[in-house]
CSV table of C-alpha atoms and ligand atoms in Angstrom, one decimal:
chain,number,residue,atom,x,y,z
W,1,MET,CA,-5.2,-12.1,-8.2
W,2,GLY,CA,-2.8,-14.4,-10.0
W,3,ASN,CA,-1.9,-18.0,-9.0
W,4,ASN,CA,-1.4,-19.4,-5.5
W,5,GLY,CA,-2.7,-16.3,-4.0
W,6,VAL,CA,-0.1,-13.8,-5.4
W,7,GLU,CA,-1.2,-10.4,-6.4
W,8,LYS,CA,-0.1,-9.5,-10.2
W,9,VAL,CA,0.1,-5.8,-9.4
W,10,VAL,CA,-0.1,-4.2,-6.1
W,11,ILE,CA,-0.1,-0.1,-6.0
W,12,ILE,CA,0.7,1.6,-3.1
W,13,GLY,CA,-0.7,5.0,-2.8
W,14,SER,CA,-4.1,7.0,-3.9
W,15,GLY,CA,-3.1,10.0,-5.5
W,16,PRO,CA,-3.5,11.2,-9.2
W,17,ALA,CA,-0.2,8.2,-10.0
W,18,GLY,CA,-1.8,5.7,-8.1
W,19,TYR,CA,-5.2,5.9,-9.4
W,20,THR,CA,-4.1,6.3,-13.0
W,21,ALA,CA,-2.0,3.3,-12.7
W,22,ALA,CA,-5.0,1.7,-11.1
W,23,ILE,CA,-7.2,2.5,-14.0
W,24,TYR,CA,-4.5,1.2,-16.6
W,25,ALA,CA,-3.8,-1.9,-14.8
W,26,ALA,CA,-7.5,-3.0,-14.1
W,27,ARG,CA,-8.5,-2.1,-18.0
W,28,ALA,CA,-5.6,-4.3,-18.8
W,29,SER,CA,-6.8,-7.2,-16.7
W,30,LEU,CA,-4.4,-7.4,-14.1
W,31,ASP,CA,-6.9,-7.3,-11.3
W,32,PRO,CA,-4.8,-4.5,-9.2
W,33,ILE,CA,-5.2,-4.1,-5.3
W,34,CYS,CA,-4.5,-0.5,-4.4
W,35,PHE,CA,-3.6,0.2,-1.2
W,36,VAL,CA,-5.4,3.8,-0.6
W,37,GLY,CA,-3.8,4.6,3.1
W,38,VAL,CA,-5.4,5.3,6.3
W,39,PRO,CA,-7.1,9.0,6.9
W,40,LYS,CA,-4.8,11.0,9.4
W,41,GLN,CA,-5.4,14.4,10.9
W,42,ASN,CA,-1.8,15.7,10.0
W,43,PRO,CA,-1.4,17.2,6.7
W,44,SER,CA,2.2,16.9,6.8
W,45,LEU,CA,1.3,12.9,6.6
W,46,VAL,CA,0.6,11.1,3.8
W,47,LEU,CA,-3.4,11.4,3.2
W,48,PRO,CA,-5.9,8.8,0.9
W,49,GLY,CA,-5.9,11.1,-2.4
W,50,GLY,CA,-2.8,12.9,-1.7
W,51,GLN,CA,-2.0,16.1,-2.0
W,52,LEU,CA,-4.9,17.3,-3.8
W,53,MET,CA,-7.1,16.7,-0.9
W,54,LEU,CA,-5.7,19.8,0.7
W,55,THR,CA,-6.1,21.8,-2.7
W,56,THR,CA,-9.1,24.0,-3.0
W,57,ASP,CA,-9.5,24.6,-6.5
W,58,VAL,CA,-7.7,22.8,-9.4
W,59,GLU,CA,-7.5,25.0,-12.5
W,60,ASN,CA,-4.5,23.6,-14.4
W,61,TYR,CA,-5.8,20.2,-15.0
W,62,PRO,CA,-6.8,19.7,-18.4
W,63,GLY,CA,-10.3,18.6,-19.6
W,64,PHE,CA,-12.2,20.7,-16.4
W,65,PRO,CA,-12.4,24.1,-18.0
W,66,GLU,CA,-14.7,25.5,-14.8
W,67,GLY,CA,-11.8,23.9,-12.3
W,68,VAL,CA,-12.7,21.2,-10.1
W,69,SER,CA,-12.0,21.1,-6.2
W,70,GLY,CA,-9.0,18.8,-5.2
W,71,PRO,CA,-11.4,16.2,-3.4
W,72,GLU,CA,-14.0,16.3,-5.4
W,73,MET,CA,-11.1,15.0,-8.3
W,74,MET,CA,-9.9,12.5,-6.5
W,75,GLU,CA,-13.3,11.2,-5.6
W,76,SER,CA,-13.7,11.2,-9.4
W,77,PHE,CA,-10.3,9.3,-10.0
W,78,LYS,CA,-11.5,6.8,-7.2
W,79,LYS,CA,-14.6,5.9,-8.9
W,80,GLN,CA,-13.0,5.3,-12.1
W,81,ALA,CA,-10.4,3.0,-10.6
W,82,ALA,CA,-13.3,1.0,-8.9
W,83,ARG,CA,-15.5,1.1,-12.0
W,84,PHE,CA,-13.1,-1.1,-13.7
W,85,GLY,CA,-12.5,-3.4,-10.8
W,86,THR,CA,-9.4,-2.3,-8.9
W,87,ARG,CA,-9.7,-3.5,-5.1
W,88,LEU,CA,-9.2,-0.7,-2.9
W,89,VAL,CA,-7.7,-1.3,0.5
W,90,ASP,CA,-7.9,1.4,3.1
W,91,ALA,CA,-4.6,0.5,4.5
W,92,ASP,CA,-1.2,1.6,4.3
W,93,ILE,CA,1.8,-0.5,3.3
W,94,THR,CA,4.3,-0.1,6.2
W,95,ARG,CA,7.0,-2.4,5.0
W,96,CYS,CA,8.6,-4.3,2.0
W,97,GLU,CA,10.2,-7.2,1.2
W,98,PHE,CA,11.8,-7.0,-2.3
W,99,GLY,CA,14.6,-9.4,-1.7
W,100,GLU,CA,12.8,-12.5,-3.1
W,101,ARG,CA,10.2,-13.0,-5.5
W,102,PRO,CA,7.0,-12.9,-5.2
W,103,PHE,CA,7.5,-9.9,-3.1
W,104,VAL,CA,6.0,-9.6,0.7
W,105,LEU,CA,4.3,-6.4,1.5
W,106,HIS,CA,3.2,-5.8,5.0
W,107,THR,CA,0.0,-3.7,5.9
W,108,SER,CA,-1.1,-1.3,8.5
W,109,ASP,CA,-3.4,-3.6,9.7
W,110,ASN,CA,-1.3,-6.4,10.3
W,111,LYS,CA,-1.4,-8.6,7.3
W,112,THR,CA,0.5,-9.6,4.3
W,113,VAL,CA,0.5,-9.3,0.6
W,114,ARG,CA,2.5,-11.3,-1.8
W,115,ALA,CA,2.9,-9.6,-5.1
W,116,HIS,CA,4.3,-10.4,-8.5
W,117,SER,CA,4.9,-6.5,-9.3
W,118,VAL,CA,4.7,-3.3,-7.3
W,119,ILE,CA,3.8,0.2,-8.2
W,120,ILE,CA,4.9,2.9,-5.5
W,121,ALA,CA,3.0,6.0,-5.9
W,122,THR,CA,3.3,7.4,-2.4
W,123,GLY,CA,3.9,10.8,-3.3
W,124,ALA,CA,5.7,13.6,-1.4
W,125,THR,CA,4.2,15.8,1.4
W,126,ALA,CA,5.0,19.6,1.2
W,127,ASN,CA,6.8,20.6,4.6
W,128,TRP,CA,5.3,23.0,6.5
W,129,ILE,CA,6.2,25.3,9.2
W,130,GLY,CA,4.1,23.5,11.9
W,131,LEU,CA,1.5,26.2,13.4
W,132,ASP,CA,-1.8,25.2,14.4
W,133,ASN,CA,-3.3,28.3,12.5
W,134,GLU,CA,-1.2,27.8,9.3
W,135,MET,CA,-2.7,23.9,9.5
W,136,ARG,CA,-6.2,25.3,10.1
W,137,LEU,CA,-6.4,27.6,7.5
W,138,ALA,CA,-4.4,25.2,4.9
W,139,GLN,CA,-7.3,22.8,5.3
W,140,THR,CA,-10.0,25.1,4.9
W,141,GLY,CA,-9.0,27.2,1.9
W,142,GLY,CA,-8.6,30.2,4.1
W,143,GLY,CA,-5.5,31.6,1.9
W,144,VAL,CA,-2.9,29.5,3.4
W,145,SER,CA,-1.2,26.9,0.9
W,146,ALA,CA,2.2,25.2,-0.2
W,147,CYS,CA,1.8,25.3,-3.9
W,148,ALA,CA,1.5,28.6,-5.7
W,149,VAL,CA,1.4,27.0,-9.3
W,150,CYS,CA,-1.6,25.2,-7.9
W,151,ASP,CA,-3.1,27.7,-6.3
W,152,GLY,CA,-1.7,31.1,-6.9
W,153,ALA,CA,-4.2,32.2,-9.8
W,154,LEU,CA,-7.0,32.0,-7.8
W,155,PRO,CA,-9.4,35.0,-7.7
W,156,MET,CA,-8.8,35.5,-3.8
W,157,PHE,CA,-5.3,36.2,-4.5
W,158,ARG,CA,-5.3,38.6,-7.6
W,159,ASN,CA,-4.2,41.9,-6.6
W,160,LYS,CA,-3.4,40.7,-3.3
W,161,ARG,CA,-0.2,41.3,-0.8
W,162,LEU,CA,1.2,37.6,-0.7
W,163,ALA,CA,4.0,36.1,1.4
W,164,VAL,CA,6.1,33.3,0.5
W,165,VAL,CA,8.1,31.5,3.1
W,166,GLY,CA,11.3,30.1,2.2
W,167,GLY,CA,14.8,30.7,0.8
W,168,GLY,CA,15.2,27.8,-2.0
W,169,ASP,CA,14.9,27.6,-5.5
W,170,SER,CA,11.1,26.5,-4.6
W,171,ALA,CA,10.4,29.8,-3.0
W,172,MET,CA,12.1,32.0,-5.7
W,173,GLU,CA,9.8,29.8,-8.4
W,174,GLU,CA,6.6,30.2,-6.3
W,175,ALA,CA,7.3,34.0,-5.4
W,176,ASN,CA,8.0,34.7,-9.2
W,177,TYR,CA,4.7,33.0,-10.4
W,178,LEU,CA,3.0,35.2,-7.9
W,179,THR,CA,4.1,38.4,-8.9
W,180,LYS,CA,2.1,37.8,-12.3
W,181,PHE,CA,-1.1,38.1,-9.7
W,182,ALA,CA,-0.4,40.0,-6.4
W,183,SER,CA,0.2,43.7,-5.5
W,184,THR,CA,3.4,42.7,-3.3
W,185,VAL,CA,5.0,39.5,-2.7
W,186,TYR,CA,6.8,39.3,0.3
W,187,VAL,CA,9.8,36.7,1.0
W,188,ILE,CA,10.1,35.7,4.1
W,189,HIS,CA,13.6,34.2,4.8
W,190,ARG,CA,14.9,33.0,8.2
W,191,ARG,CA,18.7,33.9,7.3
W,192,ASP,CA,20.4,36.9,5.4
W,193,GLU,CA,20.8,34.9,2.3
W,194,PHE,CA,19.2,32.7,0.1
W,195,ARG,CA,20.0,28.8,-0.4
W,196,ALA,CA,18.6,29.3,-4.0
W,197,SER,CA,20.7,29.6,-7.1
W,198,LYS,CA,22.0,32.9,-8.4
W,199,VAL,CA,20.0,32.7,-11.5
W,200,MET,CA,16.9,32.1,-9.8
W,201,GLN,CA,17.5,34.8,-7.3
W,202,GLU,CA,18.1,37.3,-9.8
W,203,ARG,CA,15.0,36.4,-11.8
W,204,LEU,CA,12.9,37.3,-8.7
W,205,LEU,CA,14.5,40.2,-7.3
W,206,GLY,CA,14.3,42.0,-11.0
W,207,HIS,CA,10.5,42.2,-10.1
W,208,LYS,CA,9.4,45.7,-8.5
W,209,ASN,CA,6.5,44.3,-6.7
W,210,VAL,CA,9.0,41.9,-4.3
W,211,THR,CA,10.0,42.8,-1.3
W,212,VAL,CA,12.4,40.3,0.8
W,213,LEU,CA,12.2,40.2,4.5
W,214,TRP,CA,15.4,38.8,6.0
W,215,ASN,CA,16.5,36.9,9.2
W,216,LYS,CA,12.3,36.7,9.8
W,217,VAL,CA,10.4,33.7,10.8
W,218,VAL,CA,6.7,33.3,11.1
W,219,THR,CA,5.7,32.8,14.4
W,220,ASP,CA,1.8,32.8,14.0
W,221,VAL,CA,-0.7,33.1,10.9
W,222,LEU,CA,-3.4,35.7,12.0
W,223,GLY,CA,-7.2,35.8,10.9
W,224,GLY,CA,-10.7,34.0,11.1
W,225,GLU,CA,-11.9,32.3,8.2
W,226,HIS,CA,-9.1,33.9,6.1
W,227,ILE,CA,-5.6,34.9,6.4
W,228,SER,CA,-4.9,38.5,7.5
W,229,GLY,CA,-1.9,38.5,8.0
W,230,VAL,CA,1.5,37.0,9.9
W,231,ALA,CA,3.4,37.4,13.1
W,232,LEU,CA,6.8,37.6,12.6
W,233,LYS,CA,10.2,37.3,14.8
W,234,ASP,CA,13.4,38.4,13.9
W,235,THR,CA,15.8,35.8,13.9
W,236,GLU,CA,19.0,38.2,14.9
W,237,THR,CA,17.0,40.7,17.3
W,238,GLY,CA,14.4,38.7,18.6
W,239,GLU,CA,11.7,41.9,17.6
W,240,ALA,CA,8.3,40.7,16.9
W,241,SER,CA,6.3,42.6,14.5
W,242,ASN,CA,3.3,41.5,12.2
W,243,LEU,CA,2.8,41.9,8.7
W,244,GLU,CA,-0.8,42.4,6.8
W,245,VAL,CA,-0.9,39.8,3.8
W,246,ASP,CA,-3.9,38.1,2.3
W,247,GLY,CA,-2.2,34.8,1.2
W,248,LEU,CA,0.7,32.5,2.6
W,249,PHE,CA,2.8,30.2,0.6
W,250,VAL,CA,5.2,28.0,2.4
W,251,ALA,CA,7.8,26.8,0.5
W,252,ILE,CA,10.3,25.1,2.5
W,253,GLY,CA,10.6,22.0,0.9
W,254,HIS,CA,9.1,18.4,0.5
W,255,THR,CA,9.7,15.2,2.1
W,256,PRO,CA,9.0,12.2,-0.3
W,257,ALA,CA,6.8,9.3,1.4
W,258,THR,CA,9.8,6.6,1.1
W,259,LYS,CA,10.5,5.8,4.9
W,260,PHE,CA,8.8,2.5,4.5
W,261,LEU,CA,11.0,1.5,1.8
W,262,SER,CA,14.2,1.7,4.1
W,263,GLY,CA,16.2,-1.7,4.1
W,264,THR,CA,14.5,-3.2,0.7
W,265,GLY,CA,17.1,-1.7,-1.7
W,266,ILE,CA,15.3,0.6,-3.5
W,267,VAL,CA,17.8,3.2,-4.6
W,268,LEU,CA,16.9,6.8,-3.6
W,269,ASP,CA,18.4,10.2,-4.8
W,270,ASP,CA,20.0,12.4,-2.5
W,271,LYS,CA,16.8,13.9,-1.5
W,272,LYS,CA,15.6,10.7,-0.7
W,273,TYR,CA,13.0,10.4,-3.8
W,274,ILE,CA,13.2,7.4,-5.7
W,275,LYS,CA,15.6,7.2,-8.6
W,276,LEU,CA,14.1,5.7,-11.7
W,277,SER,CA,16.3,3.5,-14.4
W,278,GLY,CA,16.3,5.0,-17.5
W,279,GLN,CA,13.3,6.8,-19.4
W,280,GLY,CA,10.5,4.6,-18.0
W,281,SER,CA,9.2,4.1,-14.3
W,282,ALA,CA,11.4,1.0,-13.4
W,283,THR,CA,13.4,1.2,-10.1
W,284,ASN,CA,16.5,-0.6,-9.6
W,285,ILE,CA,14.8,-3.7,-8.3
W,286,GLU,CA,12.9,-5.5,-11.3
W,287,GLY,CA,9.3,-5.5,-10.6
W,288,VAL,CA,9.2,-2.6,-8.7
W,289,PHE,CA,7.9,0.3,-10.4
W,290,ALA,CA,7.5,4.1,-9.2
W,291,ALA,CA,5.1,6.9,-10.2
W,292,GLY,CA,4.1,10.3,-9.3
W,293,ASP,CA,5.7,12.6,-6.6
W,294,VAL,CA,7.5,9.8,-5.0
W,295,ALA,CA,10.2,9.7,-7.9
W,296,ASP,CA,9.7,13.2,-8.8
W,297,SER,CA,11.1,16.2,-7.4
W,298,VAL,CA,11.1,18.7,-10.3
W,299,TYR,CA,7.4,19.0,-11.8
W,300,ARG,CA,5.1,17.5,-9.0
W,301,GLN,CA,1.9,18.2,-10.8
W,302,ALA,CA,-1.2,16.2,-10.9
W,303,VAL,CA,-1.1,15.8,-14.6
W,304,THR,CA,2.5,14.9,-14.3
W,305,ALA,CA,2.1,12.3,-11.7
W,306,ALA,CA,-1.3,10.9,-13.7
W,307,GLY,CA,1.1,10.5,-16.6
W,308,MET,CA,3.7,8.8,-14.6
W,309,GLY,CA,0.8,6.6,-13.3
W,310,CYS,CA,-0.1,5.3,-16.7
W,311,ARG,CA,3.7,4.8,-17.6
W,312,ALA,CA,4.0,2.3,-14.6
W,313,ALA,CA,1.0,0.2,-15.3
W,314,LEU,CA,2.0,0.1,-18.8
W,315,ASP,CA,5.7,-1.0,-17.9
W,316,ALA,CA,4.5,-3.4,-15.2
W,317,GLU,CA,1.9,-5.2,-17.8
W,318,ARG,CA,5.0,-5.8,-20.3
W,319,TRP,CA,7.0,-6.7,-17.7
W,320,LEU,CA,4.5,-9.4,-16.4
W,321,ALA,CA,3.8,-10.5,-19.5
W,322,ALA,CA,7.8,-11.0,-20.0
W,323,GLN,CA,7.8,-13.1,-17.1
W,324,GLY,CA,4.6,-15.5,-18.0
W,325,VAL,CA,2.5,-14.2,-15.5
W,326,GLU,CA,-1.1,-14.1,-17.3
D,401,NAP,P1,15.2,23.8,-0.1
D,401,NAP,O1,16.3,23.7,-0.9
D,401,NAP,O2,15.6,22.4,0.5
D,401,NAP,O3,14.8,24.8,0.7
D,401,NAP,C1,14.3,25.0,1.4
D,401,NAP,C2,14.4,26.5,1.9
D,401,NAP,O4,13.3,26.5,2.9
D,401,NAP,C3,15.5,27.1,2.6
D,401,NAP,O5,15.9,28.4,2.3
D,401,NAP,C4,15.3,26.7,4.1
D,401,NAP,O6,16.2,27.9,4.9
D,401,NAP,C5,13.7,26.9,4.3
D,401,NAP,N1,13.3,26.4,5.7
D,401,NAP,C6,13.2,25.0,5.7
D,401,NAP,N2,12.8,24.8,7.0
D,401,NAP,C7,12.2,26.0,7.0
D,401,NAP,C8,11.4,26.6,8.2
D,401,NAP,N3,11.0,25.5,9.4
D,401,NAP,N4,10.9,27.7,8.4
D,401,NAP,C9,11.6,28.4,7.5
D,401,NAP,N5,12.4,28.5,6.7
D,401,NAP,C10,12.7,27.1,6.4
D,401,NAP,O7,13.9,23.1,-0.7
D,401,NAP,P2,13.2,23.7,-2.2
D,401,NAP,O8,13.5,25.3,-2.4
D,401,NAP,O9,11.8,22.8,-2.3
D,401,NAP,O10,14.3,23.0,-3.3
D,401,NAP,C11,14.4,21.3,-3.0
D,401,NAP,C12,15.4,21.1,-4.6
D,401,NAP,O11,14.7,21.2,-5.7
D,401,NAP,C13,16.2,22.1,-4.4
D,401,NAP,O12,17.4,21.1,-4.8
D,401,NAP,C14,16.4,22.9,-5.6
D,401,NAP,O13,17.1,23.3,-6.3
D,401,NAP,C15,15.0,22.1,-6.7
D,401,NAP,N6,14.3,23.0,-7.3
D,401,NAP,C16,14.9,23.4,-8.4
D,401,NAP,C17,14.1,24.3,-9.1
D,401,NAP,C18,14.3,24.8,-10.6
D,401,NAP,O14,15.5,24.9,-11.0
D,401,NAP,N7,13.2,25.5,-11.4
D,401,NAP,C19,12.7,25.1,-8.8
D,401,NAP,C20,12.4,24.3,-7.1
D,401,NAP,C21,13.2,23.4,-6.6
D,401,NAP,P3,17.4,27.5,5.0
D,401,NAP,O15,18.1,28.2,3.8
D,401,NAP,O16,18.1,28.7,6.1
D,401,NAP,O17,18.1,26.1,5.3
């Protein structure tokens, strides 16, 4: 903590971006405090540890040649942040006042924290259809995922029939990626035309092993420990049918965790992600930085988020030094 009970740097969020920012800030002797968040049952809410808490095996994070489970990886990030003295607090930040410095942050346990600088790393959550069995199988590694790039290459999906739900660029990209592993990729879309760009559609539809099911919504996910199929309903005729699949990838968009910033003056883009100014991690408010998926609707990978967390901590350190905050 700095002088007069004001924190030098407060980090909000505990995914790869938040913990990496914490590791760098702690090693730079900024004595950071990191608001990790409170656990929630609903995976469509921001969880402590972030989206990797819902990822069974992480095989694309460099340094783990054998892969690592998402929760295990986040436990290691957390330990590393704590090892250098980061204070970890199990609370959410519910409201921020950025109008005057020092900034004032309000916590979910009704406390206030004052800060010279803030790093926002609250992430984004995948949108889910909202079915009980979808949530159950997503949480238990039962073949339901919201990230083909994270999970699609796992052995359980090799040469299997896989389904992707959605009709945007993400669905095209995810389905395209899965064509490398799957025997068949079914794209299930609720209308009779895709929202995705023409070029992404054409790239996907050029694959022999892709079948599009138009005008269909998923009404249930079938199977015990592992998905065995999906129940579908035709949006035009109302007709019900079942489709046998061994994996389901939900690609119906993401929602960045920026609601708690409303009224703060932080500029968001049209998709409600934080807009960064220039190359670095600065937001439009001096002293407030952002990192990870909350400011990145494009890459959304653990490794890119960690890189952004590092940049935010370095940017905050330089900014604090320029302000004369030791
Ligand atoms: P998106 O463009 O909002 O598309 C979401 C898709 O999911 C839409 O087709 C929508 O159907 C469908 N959907 C939404 N809710 C649904 C529900 N409850 N049940 C069934 N279907 C549902 O989201 P996105 O594809 O994630 O893309 C987000 C942004 O990132 C876009 O601007 C996109 O261009 C960009 N992006 C770009 C790339 C790239 O260029 N490489 C890759 C990925 C994403 P309707 O069409 O009927 O609304």
